[in-house]
Coordinates of C-alpha atoms in Angstrom, one line a residue:
M1 CA 5.4 -7.4 27.0
D2 CA 8.4 -7.0 24.7
E3 CA 11.9 -6.2 25.9
N4 CA 11.6 -2.6 24.8
S5 CA 8.9 -2.0 27.4
N6 CA 11.2 -1.5 30.3
G7 CA 8.8 -3.4 32.5
A8 CA 5.6 -1.5 33.0
E9 CA 7.1 1.9 33.4
P10 CA 4.6 4.5 32.1
P11 CA 5.6 7.2 29.6
L12 CA 7.5 10.2 31.0
N13 CA 5.4 12.9 32.6
E14 CA 5.7 16.6 32.0
R15 CA 8.2 17.2 34.7
Q16 CA 10.4 14.4 33.5
L17 CA 10.2 15.7 29.9
R18 CA 11.2 19.2 31.0
V19 CA 14.2 18.3 33.2
G20 CA 15.4 15.1 31.5
S21 CA 16.8 14.2 28.1
I22 CA 15.5 11.9 25.4
D23 CA 18.2 10.0 23.5
V24 CA 16.6 8.6 20.3
R25 CA 18.7 6.1 18.4
P26 CA 20.1 7.7 15.2
H27 CA 20.3 6.0 11.8
E28 CA 22.2 6.7 8.7
Q29 CA 20.2 7.0 5.5
D30 CA 20.7 4.1 3.2
P31 CA 22.0 4.9 -0.3
P32 CA 19.2 5.8 -2.7
T33 CA 17.5 2.7 -4.1
P34 CA 15.6 2.3 -7.3
I35 CA 11.9 3.3 -7.0
T36 CA 9.5 1.0 -8.7
A37 CA 6.2 2.8 -9.7
S38 CA 3.7 0.0 -10.4
F39 CA 0.6 0.8 -12.5
D40 CA -2.4 -1.3 -13.7
L41 CA -3.6 -0.8 -17.2
S42 CA -7.2 -1.9 -18.1
V43 CA -8.0 -2.1 -21.9
D44 CA -10.5 -3.8 -24.2
S45 CA -7.7 -5.3 -26.4
D46 CA -5.3 -8.2 -26.2
E47 CA -2.6 -6.3 -28.1
K48 CA 0.6 -5.7 -26.1
P49 CA 1.0 -1.9 -25.3
D50 CA 3.8 0.1 -26.8
I51 CA 5.6 2.2 -24.2
A52 CA 7.7 5.3 -24.8
L53 CA 9.5 7.4 -22.2
E54 CA 10.2 11.1 -22.6
R55 CA 11.6 14.0 -20.4
T56 CA 9.2 16.9 -19.9
G57 CA 10.1 20.6 -19.6
D58 CA 9.8 20.6 -15.8
G59 CA 12.2 17.7 -15.4
K60 CA 9.6 14.9 -14.9
W61 CA 9.5 11.6 -16.8
R62 CA 6.4 10.9 -18.9
F63 CA 5.3 7.4 -19.9
N64 CA 3.4 7.2 -23.1
V65 CA 1.4 4.0 -23.4
V66 CA -0.3 3.1 -26.7
V67 CA -2.6 0.0 -27.2
S68 CA -3.5 -0.8 -30.7
G69 CA -7.2 -1.6 -31.3
S70 CA -8.3 -0.4 -27.9
R71 CA -11.3 1.9 -27.6
S72 CA -10.6 2.6 -23.9
A73 CA -7.8 2.5 -21.4
V74 CA -7.7 3.1 -17.6
I75 CA -4.4 3.5 -15.9
E76 CA -4.3 3.1 -12.1
R77 CA -1.7 2.8 -9.4
A78 CA -1.2 -0.9 -8.5
A79 CA -2.8 -2.0 -5.3
P80 CA -0.7 -3.3 -2.4
Q81 CA -0.2 -7.0 -2.2
L82 CA -2.0 -8.4 0.8
V83 CA -0.4 -10.5 3.5
R84 CA -2.6 -12.0 6.2
V85 CA -0.8 -13.0 9.3
P86 CA -2.9 -15.3 11.6
A87 CA -3.3 -13.8 15.1
R88 CA -1.8 -16.9 16.8
K89 CA 1.5 -16.3 15.0
L90 CA 1.9 -12.6 16.0
T91 CA 2.8 -13.2 19.7
T92 CA 5.3 -16.0 19.0
G93 CA 8.9 -14.9 19.8
L94 CA 8.0 -11.5 21.3
S95 CA 9.6 -12.4 24.6
K96 CA 12.9 -13.1 22.7
M97 CA 13.0 -9.8 20.8
K98 CA 16.3 -8.0 20.6
P99 CA 16.7 -4.8 22.5
G100 CA 15.8 -1.9 20.3
E101 CA 14.2 -4.1 17.6
L102 CA 11.1 -1.9 17.5
A103 CA 12.7 1.2 18.9
P104 CA 12.1 4.7 17.4
S105 CA 14.8 6.3 15.3
I106 CA 15.8 9.7 14.0
P107 CA 18.1 10.5 11.0
A108 CA 21.6 11.0 12.2
D109 CA 22.0 14.3 10.3
R110 CA 18.8 15.8 11.8
D111 CA 19.0 16.5 15.5
D112 CA 15.7 18.2 15.8
L113 CA 13.7 16.3 18.5
A114 CA 10.8 18.3 20.0
I115 CA 8.7 17.0 22.9
R116 CA 5.9 19.4 22.0
P117 CA 4.7 20.5 18.5
R118 CA 4.3 24.1 17.3
L119 CA 0.6 24.9 17.4
S120 CA -0.8 26.4 14.2
K121 CA -1.3 30.2 13.8
E122 CA -4.7 29.2 12.3
L123 CA -5.8 27.8 15.6
R124 CA -8.4 30.4 16.7
R125 CA -10.1 30.6 13.3
V126 CA -10.3 26.8 12.9
R127 CA -11.7 26.2 16.3
G128 CA -14.3 28.9 15.7
F129 CA -15.3 27.2 12.5
R130 CA -15.6 23.8 14.2
D131 CA -17.6 25.1 17.1
D132 CA -20.4 26.0 14.5
R133 CA -20.6 22.4 13.4
D134 CA -22.7 19.6 14.9
V135 CA -20.1 17.9 17.1
R136 CA -21.4 14.8 18.7
P137 CA -20.5 14.4 22.4
T138 CA -20.1 10.7 22.0
T139 CA -16.8 11.2 20.2
V140 CA -15.6 14.6 21.3
F141 CA -15.8 15.0 25.1
S142 CA -16.1 18.5 26.5
P143 CA -13.7 20.3 26.7
D144 CA -12.3 19.3 23.3
G145 CA -8.6 18.6 23.9
R146 CA -7.4 18.8 20.2
W147 CA -5.3 21.6 18.8
V148 CA -4.2 22.2 15.2
Y149 CA -0.4 22.0 14.7
Y150 CA 2.2 22.2 12.0
D151 CA 5.8 21.2 12.9
T152 CA 8.4 19.6 10.7
R153 CA 10.6 18.6 13.6
Y154 CA 10.8 14.9 14.8
P155 CA 8.5 13.2 15.7
W156 CA 5.7 15.4 14.7
R157 CA 6.6 15.2 11.0
C158 CA 6.1 11.4 11.1
L159 CA 2.3 11.8 10.9
V160 CA 0.9 10.7 7.5
R161 CA -2.5 11.1 5.8
M162 CA -3.8 8.0 4.0
T163 CA -5.9 8.3 0.8
R164 CA -7.8 5.7 -1.2
P165 CA -9.2 5.8 -4.8
S166 CA -12.6 6.8 -3.4
G167 CA -11.1 10.0 -2.0
W168 CA -11.6 8.7 1.6
S169 CA -8.8 9.7 3.9
G170 CA -7.5 8.5 7.3
S171 CA -4.4 8.8 9.4
G172 CA -1.2 6.8 10.1
V173 CA 2.4 7.1 11.3
L174 CA 5.8 6.2 10.1
I175 CA 6.8 3.1 12.1
G176 CA 9.9 1.9 10.2
P177 CA 12.3 2.8 7.4
R178 CA 9.5 2.3 4.8
H179 CA 6.6 1.3 7.0
V180 CA 3.4 2.9 8.1
L181 CA 1.1 1.8 10.9
T182 CA -2.6 2.6 10.5
A183 CA -6.0 1.1 11.1
S184 CA -7.1 -2.0 9.1
H185 CA -10.3 -0.2 8.1
C186 CA -8.2 2.5 6.5
V187 CA -7.0 0.0 3.8
D188 CA -9.0 -0.4 0.6
W189 CA -9.8 -4.2 0.6
T190 CA -11.3 -4.1 -2.9
P191 CA -8.3 -3.7 -3.3
G192 CA -7.2 -0.3 -4.6
W193 CA -4.1 1.8 -4.3
L194 CA -3.1 3.4 -1.1
K195 CA -1.3 6.7 -1.0
V196 CA 0.5 8.3 2.0
D197 CA 1.4 12.0 2.4
V198 CA 3.9 13.0 5.1
L199 CA 2.6 15.8 7.4
Y200 CA -0.1 16.7 4.8
T201 CA -1.4 20.2 5.4
N202 CA -3.7 22.4 3.3
G203 CA -3.1 20.4 0.1
S204 CA 0.7 19.9 0.3
S205 CA 3.0 17.5 2.1
L206 CA 6.7 16.9 2.8
A207 CA 6.7 13.8 0.7
S208 CA 4.4 11.1 -0.8
A209 CA 4.6 7.4 -1.4
Y210 CA 2.4 4.4 -2.3
G211 CA 1.8 1.2 -0.5
T212 CA 3.3 -2.0 -2.0
W213 CA 2.3 -4.5 0.7
A214 CA -0.4 -4.4 3.4
Y215 CA 0.0 -6.7 6.5
Y216 CA -3.1 -7.4 8.5
T217 CA -4.8 -9.9 10.8
Q218 CA -8.4 -9.2 9.9
K219 CA -9.9 -7.2 7.0
V220 CA -11.8 -4.7 9.0
T221 CA -14.2 -2.3 7.2
A222 CA -16.8 0.3 8.2
A223 CA -19.5 -2.2 7.3
N224 CA -18.2 -5.2 9.4
Y225 CA -16.6 -3.3 12.3
S226 CA -17.7 -4.9 15.6
S227 CA -16.6 -6.0 19.0
T228 CA -15.3 -9.2 17.4
N229 CA -12.7 -7.6 15.2
M230 CA -12.0 -4.1 16.7
D231 CA -9.0 -5.5 18.6
D232 CA -7.4 -6.4 15.3
D233 CA -8.1 -3.1 13.6
Y234 CA -4.6 -2.3 12.5
S235 CA -2.4 -2.8 9.5
V236 CA 1.2 -2.2 8.5
I237 CA 1.8 -0.7 5.0
V238 CA 5.1 -1.2 3.3
L239 CA 5.9 1.8 1.0
D240 CA 7.6 2.1 -2.3
Q241 CA 10.0 4.7 -0.8
R242 CA 12.1 4.7 2.3
L243 CA 10.4 7.8 3.9
G244 CA 11.4 6.7 7.4
D245 CA 15.0 7.0 6.5
R246 CA 14.4 10.7 5.7
Y247 CA 12.1 11.7 8.5
G248 CA 12.5 9.1 11.2
W249 CA 10.0 6.8 12.7
F250 CA 8.2 5.9 16.0
G251 CA 8.8 2.8 18.1
T252 CA 6.1 0.3 19.0
R253 CA 5.5 -1.3 22.4
T254 CA 2.8 -3.3 24.1
Y255 CA 0.3 -1.5 26.4
S256 CA 0.4 -2.6 30.1
D257 CA -2.8 -2.9 32.0
S258 CA -1.0 -1.3 35.0
W259 CA -1.5 2.0 33.2
D260 CA -5.3 1.6 33.2
D261 CA -7.8 4.3 34.3
E262 CA -5.1 6.9 35.1
V263 CA -4.6 10.2 33.1
L264 CA -1.1 9.7 31.8
P265 CA 1.0 11.8 29.3
W266 CA -0.4 10.0 26.3
R267 CA -0.3 11.8 22.9
N268 CA -2.3 11.6 19.7
I269 CA -1.8 13.2 16.3
G270 CA -4.2 12.7 13.4
Y271 CA -6.5 14.3 10.7
P272 CA -10.0 14.7 12.1
Q273 CA -12.5 15.9 9.5
D274 CA -14.4 18.3 11.9
F275 CA -11.4 20.7 11.8
S276 CA -11.6 20.9 7.9
W277 CA -14.1 19.3 5.5
T278 CA -11.5 16.9 4.0
G279 CA -9.0 16.3 6.9
D280 CA -6.4 18.8 5.6
L281 CA -5.2 19.9 9.1
A282 CA -3.1 17.9 11.6
T283 CA -4.3 18.0 15.2
Y284 CA -2.5 17.2 18.5
Q285 CA -4.0 16.2 21.9
R286 CA -2.4 15.2 25.2
D287 CA -3.1 13.8 28.6
F288 CA -5.9 11.3 28.7
A289 CA -6.8 7.9 30.3
L290 CA -6.9 4.5 28.7
D291 CA -8.5 1.3 30.0
E292 CA -7.5 -2.1 28.5
E293 CA -10.3 -4.6 27.6
D294 CA -10.1 -8.0 26.0
Y295 CA -12.7 -8.4 23.3
D296 CA -12.1 -12.0 22.2
S297 CA -10.6 -15.2 23.5
D298 CA -7.3 -15.0 21.5
A299 CA -4.3 -13.9 23.6
G300 CA -3.0 -10.5 22.6
G301 CA -6.3 -9.1 21.4
T302 CA -6.7 -5.7 23.1
V303 CA -8.9 -2.7 22.9
L304 CA -8.1 0.5 24.8
L305 CA -11.2 2.4 25.9
S306 CA -11.3 6.1 26.8
D307 CA -13.8 8.7 27.6
T308 CA -11.2 11.5 27.8
F309 CA -9.6 10.9 24.4
D310 CA -11.3 12.8 21.5
N311 CA -11.9 11.1 18.2
W312 CA -13.6 12.1 14.9
P313 CA -13.8 10.4 11.5
G314 CA -10.4 10.9 9.7
Q315 CA -8.5 10.2 12.9
S316 CA -8.8 6.5 12.3
G317 CA -5.3 4.9 12.2
S318 CA -3.8 7.8 14.1
P319 CA -1.1 6.8 16.7
V320 CA -1.7 6.9 20.5
F321 CA 1.8 7.2 22.0
G322 CA 4.0 8.3 24.8
F323 CA 7.6 9.5 25.3
W324 CA 10.1 7.2 27.0
S325 CA 13.8 7.9 27.6
D326 CA 14.7 6.7 24.1
G327 CA 11.9 8.3 22.2
P328 CA 8.2 8.1 21.3
Y329 CA 6.4 4.7 21.2
V330 CA 3.0 3.9 19.8
V331 CA 0.8 1.7 22.0
G332 CA -2.3 1.7 19.8
V333 CA -4.1 3.2 16.8
T334 CA -7.4 5.0 16.8
S335 CA -10.1 2.6 15.8
G336 CA -13.8 3.6 16.6
E337 CA -16.4 4.9 18.9
S338 CA -19.5 4.1 20.9
S339 CA -22.0 6.2 22.9
S340 CA -19.7 6.3 25.9
N341 CA -16.1 5.6 24.8
N342 CA -13.6 5.9 21.9
F343 CA -11.6 2.8 21.0
V344 CA -7.9 2.3 20.4
A345 CA -6.6 -1.0 19.0
G346 CA -3.4 -2.3 20.5
G347 CA -1.8 -5.2 22.4
D348 CA 0.8 -7.8 21.6
R349 CA -0.6 -8.6 18.2
L350 CA 0.0 -5.0 17.0
T351 CA 3.6 -5.2 18.1
G352 CA 4.0 -8.5 16.4
L353 CA 2.5 -7.3 13.1
V354 CA 4.9 -4.4 13.0
R355 CA 7.8 -6.7 13.8
R356 CA 6.7 -9.2 11.0
A357 CA 6.4 -6.5 8.3
R358 CA 9.8 -4.9 9.2
Q359 CA 11.6 -8.2 9.2
E360 CA 10.2 -9.3 5.9
H361 CA 10.6 -5.9 4.2
P362 CA 13.5 -4.2 6.0

């Protein structure tokens, strides 16, 4: 357990949230830093490209790339550089962490904390559409606890939608000044580029950025997902822009088994694809139980099981979190499902991976 955990105190319940106050650490936005947009160019020529830059009528910058002697050219965003951190190294030093090292934070000029999100006006229509779909009871337990929301206040705006070159999408959350926490199987290990959109809704978002580094313990995919790697199904993405400075970020802490098997004020936000065909709508759910299970012999490997937490493809990588007196902390990310439970990956190693990525790329 890290020093941020305040022992094994559970997240604040509804009464405590109503009558108490949450004091989230503020941060000043760093001065603007240069943005590096990296692209890969594939051509059938060894000639060095000629590059010209021009300003377009709408104020954008256009790069014109000409390769002599080439019959074809494909320009793609560069893939994140991969950093594998062995599991045994992720729990080292956690007991000596500085107070607040992985604490949540909010921009100093935006005092707009909300303990509940605004539910979408489209709620009734969307739920009616979903109820006509074939929803498997193995992932959505009756009654469905998810609700569509849209809220640009902190921390609800910190949800991000992940997109890969194939068009596949998943979920994640701002977890640092330029860091996103998601599931390992949300990363394209081919590798390809990874785009994040902040509070993506119906085709638009507050901001977008691309991954430059991907920290992981295991390369988990839909094909190799199993009980041997689901406890390491998380990744931290370092972005090419400091989106956390602008919108704030969640904290991270290690789940305590003293919270097992009790319905607590846990929260989840994500992009399930049964609410819209392509995961265009953010959803919110609250109040469910988790049960910690160790799935391998390495210390810190933890899977949280739940038969009261609803999960559907597209929610992978979405945060499971609670509110403490100093803000929202993530204890795990949505990972997978079985015939009787949905799975959330968490534990000491998740906390350690976030810490490592934030230290090496502050």
